[in-house]
Structure formats: C-alpha cells, structure tokens
C-alpha positions as a LaTeX table, in Angstrom:
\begin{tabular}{lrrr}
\hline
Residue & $x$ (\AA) & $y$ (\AA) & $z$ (\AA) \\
\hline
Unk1 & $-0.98$ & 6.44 & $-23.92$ \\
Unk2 & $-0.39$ & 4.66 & $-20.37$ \\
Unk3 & $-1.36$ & 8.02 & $-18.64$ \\
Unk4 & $-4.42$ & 9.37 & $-18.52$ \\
Unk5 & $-4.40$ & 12.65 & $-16.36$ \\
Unk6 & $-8.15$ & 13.36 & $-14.76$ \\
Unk7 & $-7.23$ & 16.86 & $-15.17$ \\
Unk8 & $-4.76$ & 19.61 & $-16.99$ \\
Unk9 & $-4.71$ & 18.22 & $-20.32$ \\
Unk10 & $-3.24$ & 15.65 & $-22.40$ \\
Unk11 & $-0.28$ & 13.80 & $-21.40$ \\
Unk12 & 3.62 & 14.63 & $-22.68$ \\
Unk13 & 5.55 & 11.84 & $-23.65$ \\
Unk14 & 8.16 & 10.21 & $-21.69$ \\
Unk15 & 10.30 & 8.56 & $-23.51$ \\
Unk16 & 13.55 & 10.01 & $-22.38$ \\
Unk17 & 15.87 & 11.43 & $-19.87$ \\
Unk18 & 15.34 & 14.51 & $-21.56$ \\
Unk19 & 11.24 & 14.29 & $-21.08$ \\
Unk20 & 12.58 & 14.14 & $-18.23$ \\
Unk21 & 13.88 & 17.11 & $-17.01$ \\
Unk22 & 11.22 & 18.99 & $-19.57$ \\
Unk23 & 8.91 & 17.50 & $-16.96$ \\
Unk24 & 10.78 & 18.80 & $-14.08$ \\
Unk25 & 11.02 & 22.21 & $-15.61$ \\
Unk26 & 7.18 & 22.18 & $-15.40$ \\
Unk27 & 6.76 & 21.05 & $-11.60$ \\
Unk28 & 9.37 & 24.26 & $-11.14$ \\
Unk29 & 7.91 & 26.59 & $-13.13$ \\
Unk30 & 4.67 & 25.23 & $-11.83$ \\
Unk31 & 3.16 & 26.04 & $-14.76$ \\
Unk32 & 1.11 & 22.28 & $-14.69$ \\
Unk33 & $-1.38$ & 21.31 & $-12.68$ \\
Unk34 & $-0.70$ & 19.44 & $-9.88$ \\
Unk35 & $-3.05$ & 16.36 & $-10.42$ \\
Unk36 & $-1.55$ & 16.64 & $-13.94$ \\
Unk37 & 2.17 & 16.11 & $-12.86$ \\
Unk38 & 1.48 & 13.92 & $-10.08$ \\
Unk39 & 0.03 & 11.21 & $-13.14$ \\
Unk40 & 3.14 & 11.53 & $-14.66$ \\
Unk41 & 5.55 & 11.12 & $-11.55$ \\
Unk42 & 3.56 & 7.93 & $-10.94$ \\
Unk43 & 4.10 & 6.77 & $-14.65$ \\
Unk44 & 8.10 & 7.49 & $-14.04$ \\
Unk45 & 7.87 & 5.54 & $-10.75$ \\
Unk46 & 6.24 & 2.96 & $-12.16$ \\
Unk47 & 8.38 & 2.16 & $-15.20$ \\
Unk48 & 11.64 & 4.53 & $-15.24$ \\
Unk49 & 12.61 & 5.75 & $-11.84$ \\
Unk50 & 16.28 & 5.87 & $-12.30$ \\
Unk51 & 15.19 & 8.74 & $-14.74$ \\
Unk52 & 13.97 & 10.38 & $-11.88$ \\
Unk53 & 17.30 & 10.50 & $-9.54$ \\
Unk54 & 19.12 & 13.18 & $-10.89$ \\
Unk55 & 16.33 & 15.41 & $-9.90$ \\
Unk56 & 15.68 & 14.11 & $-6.36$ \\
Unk57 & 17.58 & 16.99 & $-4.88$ \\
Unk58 & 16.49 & 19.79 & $-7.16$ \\
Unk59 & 12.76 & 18.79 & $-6.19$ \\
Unk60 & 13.64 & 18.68 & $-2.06$ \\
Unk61 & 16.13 & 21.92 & $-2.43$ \\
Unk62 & 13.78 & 23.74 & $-4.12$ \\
Unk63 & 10.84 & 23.15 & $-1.95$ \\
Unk64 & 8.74 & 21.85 & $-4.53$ \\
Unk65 & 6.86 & 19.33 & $-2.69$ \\
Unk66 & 3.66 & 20.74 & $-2.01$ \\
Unk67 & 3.71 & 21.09 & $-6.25$ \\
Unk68 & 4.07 & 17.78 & $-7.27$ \\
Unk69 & 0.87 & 15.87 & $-5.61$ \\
Unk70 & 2.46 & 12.67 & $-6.12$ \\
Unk71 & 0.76 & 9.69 & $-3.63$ \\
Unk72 & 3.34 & 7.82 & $-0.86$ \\
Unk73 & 4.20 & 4.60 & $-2.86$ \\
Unk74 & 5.40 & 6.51 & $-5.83$ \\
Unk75 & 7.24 & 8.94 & $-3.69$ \\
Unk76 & 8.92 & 5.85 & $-1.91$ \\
Unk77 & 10.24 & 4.71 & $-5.52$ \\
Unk78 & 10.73 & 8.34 & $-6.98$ \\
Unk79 & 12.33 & 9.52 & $-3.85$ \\
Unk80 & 14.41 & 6.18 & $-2.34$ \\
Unk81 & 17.50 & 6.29 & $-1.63$ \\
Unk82 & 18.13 & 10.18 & $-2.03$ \\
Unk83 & 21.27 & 11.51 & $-0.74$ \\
Unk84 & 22.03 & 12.68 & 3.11 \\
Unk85 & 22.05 & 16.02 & 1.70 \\
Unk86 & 18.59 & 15.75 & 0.62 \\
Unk87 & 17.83 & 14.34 & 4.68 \\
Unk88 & 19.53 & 17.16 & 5.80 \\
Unk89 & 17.54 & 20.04 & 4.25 \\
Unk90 & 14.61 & 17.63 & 5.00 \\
Unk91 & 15.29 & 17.44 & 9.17 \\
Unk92 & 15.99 & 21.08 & 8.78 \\
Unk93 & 12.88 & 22.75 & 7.58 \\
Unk94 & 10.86 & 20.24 & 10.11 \\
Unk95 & 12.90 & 21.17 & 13.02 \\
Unk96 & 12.05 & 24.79 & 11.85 \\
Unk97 & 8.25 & 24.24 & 10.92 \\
Unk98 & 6.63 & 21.21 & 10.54 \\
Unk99 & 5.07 & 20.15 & 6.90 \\
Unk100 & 3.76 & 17.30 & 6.05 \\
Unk101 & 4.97 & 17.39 & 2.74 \\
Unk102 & 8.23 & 17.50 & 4.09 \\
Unk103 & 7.87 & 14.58 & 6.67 \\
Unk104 & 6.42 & 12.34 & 3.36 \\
Unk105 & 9.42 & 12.88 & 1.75 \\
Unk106 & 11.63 & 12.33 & 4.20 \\
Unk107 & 9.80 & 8.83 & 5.31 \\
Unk108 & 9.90 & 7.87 & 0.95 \\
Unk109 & 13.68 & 8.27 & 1.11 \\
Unk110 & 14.07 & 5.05 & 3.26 \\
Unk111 & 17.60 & 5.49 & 4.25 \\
Unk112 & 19.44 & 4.49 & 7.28 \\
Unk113 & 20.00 & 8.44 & 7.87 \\
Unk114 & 16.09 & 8.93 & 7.43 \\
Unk115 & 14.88 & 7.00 & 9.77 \\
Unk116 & 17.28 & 7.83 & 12.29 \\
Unk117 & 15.77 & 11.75 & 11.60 \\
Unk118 & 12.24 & 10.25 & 11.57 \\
Unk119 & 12.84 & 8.46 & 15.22 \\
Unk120 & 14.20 & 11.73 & 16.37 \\
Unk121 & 11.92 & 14.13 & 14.99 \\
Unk122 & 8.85 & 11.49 & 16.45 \\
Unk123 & 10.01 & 11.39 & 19.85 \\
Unk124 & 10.54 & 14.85 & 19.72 \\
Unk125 & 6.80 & 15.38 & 19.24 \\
Unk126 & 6.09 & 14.88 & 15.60 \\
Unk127 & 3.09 & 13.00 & 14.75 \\
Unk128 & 3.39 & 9.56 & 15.27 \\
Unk129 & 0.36 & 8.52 & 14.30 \\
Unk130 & 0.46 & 9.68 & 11.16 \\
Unk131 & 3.55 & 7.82 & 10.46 \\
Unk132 & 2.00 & 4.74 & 11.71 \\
Unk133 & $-1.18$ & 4.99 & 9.26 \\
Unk134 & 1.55 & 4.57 & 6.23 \\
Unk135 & 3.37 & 2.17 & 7.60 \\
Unk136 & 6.07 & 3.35 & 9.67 \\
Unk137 & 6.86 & 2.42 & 13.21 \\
Unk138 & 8.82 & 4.37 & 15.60 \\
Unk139 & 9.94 & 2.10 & 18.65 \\
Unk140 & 10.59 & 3.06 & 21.93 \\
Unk141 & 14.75 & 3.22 & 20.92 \\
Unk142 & 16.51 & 2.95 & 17.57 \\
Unk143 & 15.66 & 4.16 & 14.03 \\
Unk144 & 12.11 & 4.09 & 12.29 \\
Unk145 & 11.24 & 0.56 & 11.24 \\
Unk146 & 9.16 & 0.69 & 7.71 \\
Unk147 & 6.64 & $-2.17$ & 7.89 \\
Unk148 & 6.09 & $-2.41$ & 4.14 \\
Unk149 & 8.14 & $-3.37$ & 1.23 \\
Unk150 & 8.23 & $-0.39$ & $-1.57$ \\
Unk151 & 8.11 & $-3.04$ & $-4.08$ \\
Unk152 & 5.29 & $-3.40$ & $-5.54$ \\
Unk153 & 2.88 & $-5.89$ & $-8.17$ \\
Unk154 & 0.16 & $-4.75$ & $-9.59$ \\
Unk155 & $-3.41$ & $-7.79$ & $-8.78$ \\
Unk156 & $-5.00$ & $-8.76$ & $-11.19$ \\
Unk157 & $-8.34$ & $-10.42$ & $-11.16$ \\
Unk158 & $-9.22$ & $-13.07$ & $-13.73$ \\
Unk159 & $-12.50$ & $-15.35$ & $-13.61$ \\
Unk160 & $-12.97$ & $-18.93$ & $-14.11$ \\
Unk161 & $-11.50$ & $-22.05$ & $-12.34$ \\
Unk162 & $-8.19$ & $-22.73$ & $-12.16$ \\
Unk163 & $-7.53$ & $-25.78$ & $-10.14$ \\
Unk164 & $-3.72$ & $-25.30$ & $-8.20$ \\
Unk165 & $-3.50$ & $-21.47$ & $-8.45$ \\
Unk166 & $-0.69$ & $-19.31$ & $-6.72$ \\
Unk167 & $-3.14$ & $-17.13$ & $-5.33$ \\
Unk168 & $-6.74$ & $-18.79$ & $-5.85$ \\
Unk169 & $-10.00$ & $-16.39$ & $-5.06$ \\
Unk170 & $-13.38$ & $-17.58$ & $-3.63$ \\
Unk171 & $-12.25$ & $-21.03$ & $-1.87$ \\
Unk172 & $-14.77$ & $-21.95$ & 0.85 \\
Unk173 & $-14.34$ & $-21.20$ & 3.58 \\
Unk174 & $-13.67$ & $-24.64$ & 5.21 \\
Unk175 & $-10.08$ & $-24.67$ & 3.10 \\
Unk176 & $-8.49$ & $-21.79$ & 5.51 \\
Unk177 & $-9.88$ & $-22.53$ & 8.53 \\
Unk178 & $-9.55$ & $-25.29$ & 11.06 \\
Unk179 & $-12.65$ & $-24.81$ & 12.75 \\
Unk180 & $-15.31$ & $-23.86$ & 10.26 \\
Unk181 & $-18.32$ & $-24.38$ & 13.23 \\
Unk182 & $-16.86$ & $-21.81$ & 15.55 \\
Unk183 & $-15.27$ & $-19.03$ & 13.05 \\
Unk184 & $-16.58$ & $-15.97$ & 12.61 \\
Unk185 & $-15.13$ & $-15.82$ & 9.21 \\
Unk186 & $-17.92$ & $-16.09$ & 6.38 \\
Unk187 & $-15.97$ & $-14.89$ & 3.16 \\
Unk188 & $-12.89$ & $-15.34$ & 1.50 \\
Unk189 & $-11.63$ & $-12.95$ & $-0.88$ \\
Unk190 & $-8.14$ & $-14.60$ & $-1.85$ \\
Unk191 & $-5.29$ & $-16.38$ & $-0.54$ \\
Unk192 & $-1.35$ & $-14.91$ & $-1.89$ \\
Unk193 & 1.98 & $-16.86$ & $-2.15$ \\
Unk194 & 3.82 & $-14.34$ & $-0.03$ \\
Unk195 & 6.79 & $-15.50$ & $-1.73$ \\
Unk196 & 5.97 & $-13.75$ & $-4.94$ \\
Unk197 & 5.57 & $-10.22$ & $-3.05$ \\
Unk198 & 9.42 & $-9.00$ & $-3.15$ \\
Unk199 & 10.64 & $-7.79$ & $-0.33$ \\
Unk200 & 7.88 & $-9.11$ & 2.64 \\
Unk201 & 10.02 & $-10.78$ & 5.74 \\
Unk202 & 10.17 & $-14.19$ & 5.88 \\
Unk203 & 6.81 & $-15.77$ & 7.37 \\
Unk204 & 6.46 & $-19.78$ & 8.12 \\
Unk205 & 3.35 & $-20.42$ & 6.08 \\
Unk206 & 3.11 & $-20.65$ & 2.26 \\
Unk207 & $-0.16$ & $-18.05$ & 1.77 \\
Unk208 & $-1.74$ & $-15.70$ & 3.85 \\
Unk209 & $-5.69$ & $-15.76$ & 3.58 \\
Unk210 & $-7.47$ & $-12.55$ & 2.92 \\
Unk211 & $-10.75$ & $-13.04$ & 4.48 \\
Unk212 & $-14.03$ & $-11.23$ & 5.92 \\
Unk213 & $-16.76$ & $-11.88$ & 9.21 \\
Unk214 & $-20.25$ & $-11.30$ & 8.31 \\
Unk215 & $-20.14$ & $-7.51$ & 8.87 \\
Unk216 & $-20.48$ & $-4.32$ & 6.92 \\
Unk217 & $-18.91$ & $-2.19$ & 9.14 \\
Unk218 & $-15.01$ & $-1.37$ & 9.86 \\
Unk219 & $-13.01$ & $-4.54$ & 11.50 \\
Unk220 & $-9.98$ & $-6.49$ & 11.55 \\
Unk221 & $-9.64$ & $-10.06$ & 11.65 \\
Unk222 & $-6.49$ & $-11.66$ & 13.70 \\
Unk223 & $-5.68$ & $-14.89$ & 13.12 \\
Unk224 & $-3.03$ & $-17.32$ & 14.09 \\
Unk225 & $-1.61$ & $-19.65$ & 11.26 \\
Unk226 & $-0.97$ & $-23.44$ & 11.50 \\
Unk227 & 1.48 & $-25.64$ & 9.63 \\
Unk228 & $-1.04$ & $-26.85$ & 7.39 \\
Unk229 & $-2.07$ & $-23.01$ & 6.48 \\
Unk230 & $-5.23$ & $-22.79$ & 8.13 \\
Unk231 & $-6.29$ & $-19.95$ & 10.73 \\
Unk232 & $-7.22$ & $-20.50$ & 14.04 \\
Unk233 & $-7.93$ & $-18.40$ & 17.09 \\
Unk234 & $-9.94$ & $-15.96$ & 14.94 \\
Unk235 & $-10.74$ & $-13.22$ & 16.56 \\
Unk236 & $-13.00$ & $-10.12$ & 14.60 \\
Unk237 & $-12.20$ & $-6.40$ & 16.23 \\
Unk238 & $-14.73$ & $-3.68$ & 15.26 \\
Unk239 & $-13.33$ & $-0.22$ & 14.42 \\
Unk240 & $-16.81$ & 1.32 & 14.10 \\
Unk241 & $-18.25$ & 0.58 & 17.81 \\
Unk242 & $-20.89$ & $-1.66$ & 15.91 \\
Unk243 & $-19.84$ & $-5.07$ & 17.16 \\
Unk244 & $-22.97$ & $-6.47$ & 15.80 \\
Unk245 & $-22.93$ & $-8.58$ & 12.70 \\
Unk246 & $-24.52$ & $-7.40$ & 9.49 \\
Unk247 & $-26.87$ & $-10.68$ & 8.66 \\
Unk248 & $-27.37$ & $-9.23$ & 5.11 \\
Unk249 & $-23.50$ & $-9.82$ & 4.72 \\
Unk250 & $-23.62$ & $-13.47$ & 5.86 \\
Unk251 & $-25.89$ & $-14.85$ & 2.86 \\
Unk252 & $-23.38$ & $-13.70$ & $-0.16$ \\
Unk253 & $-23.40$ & $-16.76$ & $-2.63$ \\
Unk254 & $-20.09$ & $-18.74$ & $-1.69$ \\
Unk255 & $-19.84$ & $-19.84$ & $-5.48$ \\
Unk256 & $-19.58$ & $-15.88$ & $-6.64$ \\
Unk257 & $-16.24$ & $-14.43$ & $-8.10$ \\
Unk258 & $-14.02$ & $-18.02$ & $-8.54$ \\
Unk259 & $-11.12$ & $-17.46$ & $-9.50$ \\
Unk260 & $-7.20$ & $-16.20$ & $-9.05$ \\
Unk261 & $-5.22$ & $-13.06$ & $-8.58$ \\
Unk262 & $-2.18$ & $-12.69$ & $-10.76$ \\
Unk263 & 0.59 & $-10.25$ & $-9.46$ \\
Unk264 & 2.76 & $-8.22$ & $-12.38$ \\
Unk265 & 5.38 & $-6.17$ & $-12.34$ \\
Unk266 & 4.40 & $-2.05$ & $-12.93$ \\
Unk267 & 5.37 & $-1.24$ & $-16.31$ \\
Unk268 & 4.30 & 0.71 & $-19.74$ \\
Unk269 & 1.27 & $-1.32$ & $-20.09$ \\
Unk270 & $-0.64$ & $-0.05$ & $-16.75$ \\
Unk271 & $-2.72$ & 2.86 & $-16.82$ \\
Unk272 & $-1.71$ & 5.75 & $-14.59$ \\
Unk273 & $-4.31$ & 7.87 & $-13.58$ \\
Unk274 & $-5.65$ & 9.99 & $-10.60$ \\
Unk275 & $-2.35$ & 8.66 & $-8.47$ \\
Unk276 & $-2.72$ & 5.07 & $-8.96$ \\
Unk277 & $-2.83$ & 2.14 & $-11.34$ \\
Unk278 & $-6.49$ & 0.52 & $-10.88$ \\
Unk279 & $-7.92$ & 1.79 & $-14.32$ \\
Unk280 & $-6.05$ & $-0.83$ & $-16.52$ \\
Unk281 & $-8.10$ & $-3.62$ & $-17.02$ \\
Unk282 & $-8.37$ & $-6.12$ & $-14.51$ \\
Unk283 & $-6.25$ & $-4.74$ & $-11.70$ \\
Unk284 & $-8.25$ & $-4.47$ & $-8.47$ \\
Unk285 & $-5.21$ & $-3.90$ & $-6.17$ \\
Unk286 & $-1.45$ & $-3.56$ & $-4.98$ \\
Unk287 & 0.86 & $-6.14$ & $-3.16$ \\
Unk288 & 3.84 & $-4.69$ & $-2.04$ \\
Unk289 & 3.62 & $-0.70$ & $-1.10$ \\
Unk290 & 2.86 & 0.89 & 1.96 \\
Unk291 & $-0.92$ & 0.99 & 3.12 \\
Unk292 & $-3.30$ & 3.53 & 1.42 \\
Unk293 & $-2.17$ & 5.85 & 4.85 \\
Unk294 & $-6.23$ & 7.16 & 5.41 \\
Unk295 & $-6.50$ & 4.45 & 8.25 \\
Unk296 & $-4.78$ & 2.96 & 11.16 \\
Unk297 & $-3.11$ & 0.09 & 10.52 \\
Unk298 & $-3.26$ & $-3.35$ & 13.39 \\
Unk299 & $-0.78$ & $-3.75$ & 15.40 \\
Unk300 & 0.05 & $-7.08$ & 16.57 \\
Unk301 & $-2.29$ & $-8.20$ & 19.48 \\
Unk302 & 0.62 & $-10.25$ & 20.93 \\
Unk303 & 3.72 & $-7.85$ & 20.73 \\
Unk304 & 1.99 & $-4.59$ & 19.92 \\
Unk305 & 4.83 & $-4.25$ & 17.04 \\
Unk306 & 2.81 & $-2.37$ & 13.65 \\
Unk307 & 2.18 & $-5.20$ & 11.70 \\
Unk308 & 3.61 & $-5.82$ & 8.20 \\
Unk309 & 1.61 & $-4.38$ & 4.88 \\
Unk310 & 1.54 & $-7.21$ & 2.49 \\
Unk311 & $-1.50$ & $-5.74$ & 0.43 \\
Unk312 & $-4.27$ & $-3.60$ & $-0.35$ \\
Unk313 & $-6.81$ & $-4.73$ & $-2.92$ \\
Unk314 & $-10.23$ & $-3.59$ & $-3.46$ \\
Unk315 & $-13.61$ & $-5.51$ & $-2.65$ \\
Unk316 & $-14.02$ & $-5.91$ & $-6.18$ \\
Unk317 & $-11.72$ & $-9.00$ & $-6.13$ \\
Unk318 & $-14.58$ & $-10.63$ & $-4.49$ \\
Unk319 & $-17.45$ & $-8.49$ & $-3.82$ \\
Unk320 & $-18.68$ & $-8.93$ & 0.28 \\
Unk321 & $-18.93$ & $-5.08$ & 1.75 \\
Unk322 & $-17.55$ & $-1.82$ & $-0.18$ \\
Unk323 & $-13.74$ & $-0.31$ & 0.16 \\
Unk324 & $-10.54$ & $-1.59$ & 0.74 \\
Unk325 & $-9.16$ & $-4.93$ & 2.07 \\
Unk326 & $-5.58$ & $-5.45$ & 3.09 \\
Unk327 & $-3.70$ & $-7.84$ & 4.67 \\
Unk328 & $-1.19$ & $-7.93$ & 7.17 \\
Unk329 & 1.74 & $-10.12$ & 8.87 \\
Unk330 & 3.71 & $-10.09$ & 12.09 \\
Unk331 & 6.80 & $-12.46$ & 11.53 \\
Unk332 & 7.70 & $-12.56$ & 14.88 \\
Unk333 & 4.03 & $-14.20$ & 16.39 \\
Unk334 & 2.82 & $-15.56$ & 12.94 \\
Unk335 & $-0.26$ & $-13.42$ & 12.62 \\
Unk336 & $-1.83$ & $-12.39$ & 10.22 \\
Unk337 & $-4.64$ & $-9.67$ & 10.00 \\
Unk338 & $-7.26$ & $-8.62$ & 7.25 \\
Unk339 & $-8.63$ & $-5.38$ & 7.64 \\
Unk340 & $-11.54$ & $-3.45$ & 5.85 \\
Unk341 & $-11.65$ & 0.11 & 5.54 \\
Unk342 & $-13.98$ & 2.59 & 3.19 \\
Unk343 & $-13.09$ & 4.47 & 0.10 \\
Unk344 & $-11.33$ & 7.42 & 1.37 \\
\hline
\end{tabular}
C-alpha cells in the first residue's frame, strides 16, 4: 500500500470517489487521527485530486482545518482553485480572528480572488513574513504574487555515470563556474533542466546549478548566470552570524555521489508518509512546490523581489553538510540562489 501512516493505524483504501467521501466523513467526525488523515490527503493530492473538489467547501465551511494536518504543497493541489465562496468564508473568519490554518488555506487556493484577500489582509497587518517563508510575496500594490509553481516531480537519485544527463550530480566544480581560482563554491550537488519543472517562469539559461561554499553553517549562495551556463559574481551570505568557513567541509572527495537526478510525476507508486513522499526508494527531494515554509526564503539582491522556488532536495543527493538544499531563480536579474537550511 502507497501509504504508510506513522500513526493511527492501517491505511483505508482509496480507490474511489466513494473512499472518498468515507474519508471525509472521518476528518468530520474526527474520529481519525490527524497525522493519520493528513497521509491520506497527501496520497489524494498526489495521484487523484479531482476526487478531492467536491469536498473543498465542506472542509473550509465546516472549519475543519485545524483537523486535517495536511502540509502546504498538498493543500495547494487539494485546495486550488476552490470557489470565491470558499475565499469568502476564508477573508471572513481572518478579518474576525486570525488562524493560521485559515490563512494556509486561503494562500493553497491560488486564485485571482485569493490573492487579492491575501494582499489586503497583509497590508492590513497580517503576517507577512510568514507568507514569505512559503513562498508568497506581497508587493507594495496589487495582488499576492506566488513565487513557486504547485506542480510538482518527485527527484530521484540514481548512482553511476551517465555521460549527457538532464540533470547530472557531482560535476566538478570547474564545469559551473567561470572562475574556479576565486569562487567560494567547493561542492556541487546537481545541476536541473528547468525546462522539465512545469510551471517555473521562463529563465535564459538551460540548468540552474545547485551548489555549496565550504561551510557547515546556514548560507545562501547568489550567483549571476552567463550564456554558456556558468556562475559568476558568487557571492556566499551567512544566515548563522558564522561567516567563517568550516575547513572540515572543504576536503569532501569531489569523486563521491556521481551521478543524475531523475524528476517523475507523483503517482500510486510513491510512498506517502509523515506528510511527504521521501520514503519511496530513491527520492531525496521535490522540484516544483512551494519551499518547506520553516525558513526565509532569498530575495533577490538586485530587485529585492522573493525569489522563485525551483526546488528543495535533501543533502543526501550529494552528501556535503546535513538538511535541506533548494534552489532559487529571479527571472527578471538572472539569479540564481542555493540555500541550505537544517532539518526542521
């Protein structure tokens, strides 16, 4: 069985519309543990969310948020696209009392009449920040922008050498940079054909490099991109206050972990567990999906626009430092940003 619930008991098939609304029935009678449901919303989201839609409203109408435990990307598939009413009844019980439940679903729906609520309900004094961290940008005038594409492909890691890959791990790093003398980049984890992430805006280069400075602390990396793909002008931000590189980090084999990252579509032959799908063999990440949301996200050193979430993968794609690694775009300067953040 694709879901494996860490707790509440086995899972309940479904196969069905009407598995469906048995599942529902559970969330309302909240006679399921949370963790348990929220394992199986993520299964729907990830294979059947049209399923899901005839139920969008009775879940917001009948306040059952706080029930369902069900992480932002699935809610932004589960939950996209939901009606104005569902908005409404939304902006409502924020304008009355603010939840965070409530603001999560209202930023999953993704409609032109959501943001326009988010925008308001920001500059009104909700919590901006919090927005930002999963991926959603209020600017000074007009609706909430969403820097991240809700569709989403599951990476893959597999070993070995494969000469011309889409997305090749473990190059040296000499291949991505123009100046290898004067970078402070030491690792590369991967390089991705942003053209097979659906729905990331349209960028000038071919890849995006997802690399790493000799540190084991928190940081960014901002790079410009040049026409033959290769960064320059990198420049290595520390989130921790320790600006001072981590020598043990700097002497990782450069021959470890060759290989390529392979994205696939969700479907019935992930495992969903715990809220996510990085228990099936051999996934170590997401592209596509808004970013994990624990974290603040770059913003664009030149414009100061939140930049775009292409992915989040975990170190184990290449192993230099512990946590998560993500990259980001802005389309409008051409940089690009890799970040590293802990576990939770």
């Amino acid at each position: 069985m694709p879901i494996e619930p860490v707790h509440g008991g086995d899972p309940m098939p479904l196969e069905s519309p009407d598995d469906v609304a048995t599942l529902v029935g559970h969330l309302e009678r909240r006679d399921r543990e949370p963790g348990w449901l929220g394992d199986h919303f993520s299964y729907l989201a990830g294979t059947r969310p049209d399923w899901f839609r005839p139920f969008q409203e009775t879940v917001i109408a009948g306040n059952h948020l706080p029930f369902w435990e069900v992480v932002h990307d699935d809610a932004c598939v589960l939950l996209a696209g939901a009606s104005d009413r569902c908005v409404e009844t939304l902006a409502g019980r924020l304008r009355d009392r603010w939840s965070h439940d409530d603001m999560w679903a209202l930023a999953a729906i993704g409609t032109d009449a959501a943001r326009v609520v988010i925008a308001d309900l920001v500059r009104a004094g909700g919590d901006r920040q919090d927005l930002e961290d999963s991926g959603i940008w209020v600017p000074p005038t007009g609706p909430a922008e969403y820097r991240f594409t809700p569709q989403r492909r599951a990476v893959m890691l597999e070993l070995g050498d494969f000469p011309g890959a889409d997305n090749p791990v473990g190059l040296p790093v000499e291949r991505i940079v123009s100046d290898p003398a004067t970078t402070p980049v030491v690792w590369h984890y991967a390089s991705f054909r942003l053209g097979r992430i659906p729905g990331l805006p349209p960028f000038p280069a071919e890849r995006a490099h997802l690399v790493a400075p000799a540190a084991a602390c928190l940081w960014t990396v901002f790079a410009d991109i040049g026409a033959d793909g290769r960064y320059f002008g990198e420049e290595v931000r520390f989130e921790s206050g320790d600006d001072d590189p981590d020598e043990d980090y700097a002497g990782d084999d450069p021959g470890f972990g060759v290989g390529r990252a392979v994205l696939r579509p969700y479907g019935p032959d992930l495992i969903y567990s715990n809220g996510n799908v990085h228990s099936s063999p051999g996934v170590v990440g997401t592209a596509g999906g808004p970013p994990i949301g624990l974290y603040p996200n770059p913003s664009c050193p030149s414009c100061k626009r939140l930049m775009f979430h292409a992915l989040t993968v975990e170190t184990y794609i290449r192993e230099h430092g512990d946590g998560f690694r993500s990259l980001y775009l802005c389309e409008d300067c051409h940089k690009v940003a890799s970040t590293a953040t802990g576990w939770n």
